[in-house]
Coordinates of C-alpha atoms in Angstrom, one line a residue:
M131 CA 0.0 0.0 0.0
L132 CA 1.2 3.5 -0.9
R133 CA 1.5 5.8 2.1
P134 CA 0.5 9.5 1.9
L135 CA 3.3 11.9 1.0
T136 CA 3.6 15.6 1.0
E137 CA 5.1 17.2 -2.0
Q138 CA 8.3 17.7 -0.1
E139 CA 8.4 14.0 1.0
F140 CA 7.8 13.0 -2.6
S141 CA 10.6 15.1 -3.8
R142 CA 13.0 13.6 -1.3
N143 CA 12.0 10.0 -2.3
L144 CA 12.5 10.8 -5.9
L145 CA 15.9 12.5 -5.4
R146 CA 17.3 9.5 -3.7
F147 CA 17.6 7.9 -7.1
S148 CA 19.3 10.9 -8.9
P149 CA 16.7 11.7 -11.7
P150 CA 17.4 14.3 -14.3
E151 CA 17.1 17.8 -13.0
L152 CA 13.4 18.7 -12.6
S153 CA 11.7 22.2 -12.0
P154 CA 9.6 22.7 -8.9
E155 CA 6.5 22.8 -11.1
A156 CA 7.3 19.4 -12.6
I157 CA 7.9 17.8 -9.2
G158 CA 4.5 19.3 -8.1
R159 CA 2.8 17.6 -11.1
L160 CA 4.4 14.3 -10.4
S161 CA 3.4 14.5 -6.8
I162 CA -0.2 14.9 -7.9
H163 CA 0.3 11.7 -10.0
Y164 CA 1.6 9.8 -6.9
E165 CA -1.4 11.0 -4.8
E166 CA -3.9 9.9 -7.5
L167 CA -2.1 6.6 -7.7
R168 CA -2.5 6.1 -4.1
R169 CA -6.1 7.2 -4.0
W170 CA -7.1 4.8 -6.8
A171 CA -5.1 1.9 -5.6
D172 CA -8.0 0.2 -3.7
T173 CA -10.2 0.2 -6.8
V174 CA -7.9 -0.2 -9.8
A175 CA -4.8 -2.6 -10.1
L176 CA -2.5 0.1 -11.5
I177 CA 0.7 -1.3 -10.1
G178 CA 1.6 -4.8 -8.7
P179 CA 2.1 -5.4 -5.0
G180 CA 5.9 -5.9 -5.6
A181 CA 6.1 -2.5 -7.3
V182 CA 5.4 -0.5 -4.2
E183 CA 8.9 -0.8 -2.7
E184 CA 10.6 0.2 -6.1
L185 CA 8.0 2.7 -7.3
F186 CA 10.3 5.6 -7.3
E187 CA 13.4 3.9 -8.8
R188 CA 11.8 1.5 -11.3
H189 CA 8.8 3.5 -12.4
Y190 CA 9.3 7.2 -11.8
V191 CA 13.0 7.6 -12.5
E192 CA 13.1 4.9 -15.3
S193 CA 10.5 6.9 -17.0
L194 CA 12.5 10.1 -16.6
V195 CA 15.7 8.8 -18.0
A196 CA 14.2 9.1 -21.4
L197 CA 14.2 12.9 -21.2
P198 CA 17.6 13.5 -22.8
W199 CA 16.4 11.3 -25.9
L200 CA 13.2 13.3 -26.5
P201 CA 13.0 16.0 -29.2
A202 CA 14.2 19.4 -28.1
P203 CA 11.7 22.2 -27.4
A204 CA 10.7 24.0 -30.7
S205 CA 8.2 26.5 -31.8
S206 CA 6.0 23.6 -33.1
P207 CA 5.4 21.1 -30.3
A208 CA 6.9 17.7 -31.0
R209 CA 4.1 14.9 -31.0
L210 CA 4.6 12.0 -28.6
V211 CA 2.2 9.0 -28.4
D212 CA 2.4 6.7 -25.4
L213 CA 0.9 3.2 -26.2
G214 CA -0.6 1.1 -23.4
S215 CA -0.2 3.9 -20.9
G216 CA -1.5 1.9 -17.8
A217 CA -0.6 3.8 -14.6
G218 CA 1.2 6.5 -16.6
F219 CA 4.7 5.2 -16.9
P220 CA 6.3 6.6 -19.0
G221 CA 3.8 8.7 -21.0
W222 CA 2.0 10.7 -18.2
I223 CA 5.3 11.2 -16.4
L224 CA 7.0 12.6 -19.6
A225 CA 4.0 14.9 -20.3
A226 CA 4.3 16.3 -16.7
V227 CA 7.9 17.1 -17.1
R228 CA 7.8 18.3 -20.6
P229 CA 4.5 20.3 -21.1
D230 CA 5.9 21.7 -24.3
L231 CA 5.2 18.3 -25.9
D232 CA 2.0 17.3 -27.7
V233 CA 1.3 14.1 -25.9
T234 CA -1.5 11.5 -26.4
L235 CA -1.8 8.6 -23.9
V236 CA -3.5 5.5 -25.3
E237 CA -5.1 3.0 -22.9
A238 CA -7.6 0.2 -23.7
R239 CA -8.7 -0.6 -20.2
E240 CA -11.5 1.9 -19.2
R241 CA -10.6 2.2 -15.6
K242 CA -7.0 2.9 -16.1
W243 CA -8.0 5.4 -18.7
A244 CA -10.3 7.1 -16.2
F245 CA -7.3 7.2 -13.7
L246 CA -5.0 8.8 -16.4
A247 CA -7.6 11.4 -17.4
T248 CA -8.5 12.2 -13.6
A249 CA -4.8 12.6 -12.7
A250 CA -4.2 14.8 -15.9
R251 CA -7.0 17.0 -15.0
R252 CA -5.8 17.5 -11.3
A253 CA -2.3 18.3 -12.5
R254 CA -3.7 20.6 -15.4
L255 CA -1.8 18.6 -18.0
S256 CA -2.7 19.4 -21.7
C257 CA -2.2 15.8 -22.8
R258 CA -5.0 13.8 -24.4
C259 CA -6.2 10.6 -22.8
L260 CA -7.5 8.2 -25.4
N261 CA -9.4 5.1 -24.5
A262 CA -8.6 2.8 -27.4
R263 CA -7.0 -0.5 -28.2
V264 CA -3.5 -0.7 -29.9
S265 CA -3.9 -3.0 -32.8
E266 CA -3.6 -3.1 -36.5
H267 CA -6.9 -1.4 -36.7
L268 CA -5.8 1.9 -35.2
S269 CA -8.3 4.3 -33.8
P270 CA -8.8 7.2 -36.0
E271 CA -8.2 9.5 -33.0
I272 CA -4.6 8.5 -32.7
P273 CA -2.9 11.4 -34.3
D274 CA -0.6 11.5 -37.3
R275 CA 2.8 13.3 -37.7
I276 CA 4.0 11.5 -34.7
Q277 CA 7.8 12.2 -33.8
T278 CA 8.1 9.8 -30.8
V279 CA 6.2 6.7 -29.6
T280 CA 6.9 5.3 -26.1
V281 CA 6.1 1.7 -25.1
R282 CA 6.4 0.0 -21.8
A283 CA 5.0 -3.4 -20.8
L284 CA 3.2 -3.8 -24.1
R285 CA 4.0 -6.1 -27.0
L286 CA 3.1 -5.0 -30.6
D287 CA 3.1 -7.4 -33.4
A288 CA 4.4 -6.5 -37.0
R289 CA 1.0 -5.6 -38.4
T290 CA 0.5 -3.0 -35.7
W291 CA 3.9 -1.5 -36.3
S292 CA 3.1 -1.5 -40.0
A293 CA -0.3 0.4 -39.2
L294 CA 1.5 3.0 -37.3
L295 CA 4.1 3.8 -40.1
P296 CA 1.8 6.2 -42.0
R297 CA 1.4 8.2 -39.0
M298 CA 5.0 8.7 -38.2
L299 CA 7.2 11.5 -39.4
P300 CA 10.4 10.7 -41.3
G301 CA 13.1 10.2 -38.6
A302 CA 10.7 9.5 -36.0
Q303 CA 11.8 7.4 -33.0
V304 CA 10.4 4.6 -30.9
L305 CA 11.5 4.2 -27.2
I306 CA 10.9 0.8 -25.7
W307 CA 11.4 -0.1 -22.0
S308 CA 12.1 -3.9 -21.8
G309 CA 14.0 -6.7 -20.3
E310 CA 17.0 -8.4 -21.9
V311 CA 14.9 -9.6 -24.8
V312 CA 12.9 -7.1 -26.9
E313 CA 10.7 -7.6 -29.9
A314 CA 12.1 -4.9 -32.1
P315 CA 9.9 -3.0 -34.6
P316 CA 10.3 -4.6 -38.1
A317 CA 11.9 -2.9 -41.0
P318 CA 12.2 -0.1 -42.0
W319 CA 12.9 0.6 -38.2
I320 CA 16.6 0.5 -37.3
A321 CA 18.2 0.1 -33.9
G322 CA 19.5 3.3 -32.2
R323 CA 20.7 3.9 -28.7
T324 CA 20.5 1.4 -25.7
M325 CA 20.6 2.5 -22.1
T326 CA 21.0 0.2 -19.2
L327 CA 18.5 1.0 -16.5
S328 CA 18.9 0.6 -12.7
G329 CA 18.3 -3.2 -12.8
S330 CA 21.0 -5.1 -14.6
R331 CA 18.4 -6.8 -16.8
R332 CA 16.3 -3.8 -17.8
Y333 CA 16.8 -1.5 -20.7
L334 CA 15.6 1.5 -22.7
R335 CA 16.1 1.0 -26.3
E336 CA 15.6 3.3 -29.2
F337 CA 14.6 2.6 -32.8
L338 CA 14.5 5.1 -35.6
L339 CA 12.6 5.4 -38.8
P340 CA 15.0 6.4 -41.6
T341 CA 14.5 9.9 -43.2
L342 CA 13.1 9.7 -46.7
P343 CA 15.6 10.3 -49.4
T344 CA 15.4 13.6 -51.2
T345 CA 14.3 13.7 -54.8
P346 CA 17.0 15.2 -57.1
L347 CA 15.9 18.4 -58.7

């Protein structure tokens, strides 16, 4: 069971694991997520019993380590889609810390979707929370011109990856949190960077969509 934490107590727990530097506003939004996670715990299975002890290290901080790999702030917001958002790791967390991003959280289970939407509303996040399945028959509400896709604890088959391709920008990235074995997106995706996470058998992996060749004049 998650115990109540003030924003200051939440911040101290988070800082124990040396996350990337965060603004006070970002920490405040993450603290709201934690409080909603605690409040919903009795009615929705958002995290497993074993995850409570490692919540900060394995869930919050492992979501935040992707920050250096995200598109830099720009005049036109980069579009990020988090597939199978669950309890909000990593998509909700990244939206809280990078409010300049155009974020869509996609979750099929209605009660988890309701949690995400409620937490986003309380934290005044501008991200969209979409109640939809991730399959080869993509919801028309999933946006196009996507620059980043994030995936954690969700396996996508080749047909689903193919369905996503027309909605991705050239040079787009997929970030996958996984164990030692990962089902990589099929061609034309190519492997990019790999980061070892706090556990020796957990990784953050990047896959890139090649940019389209230019047509000679």
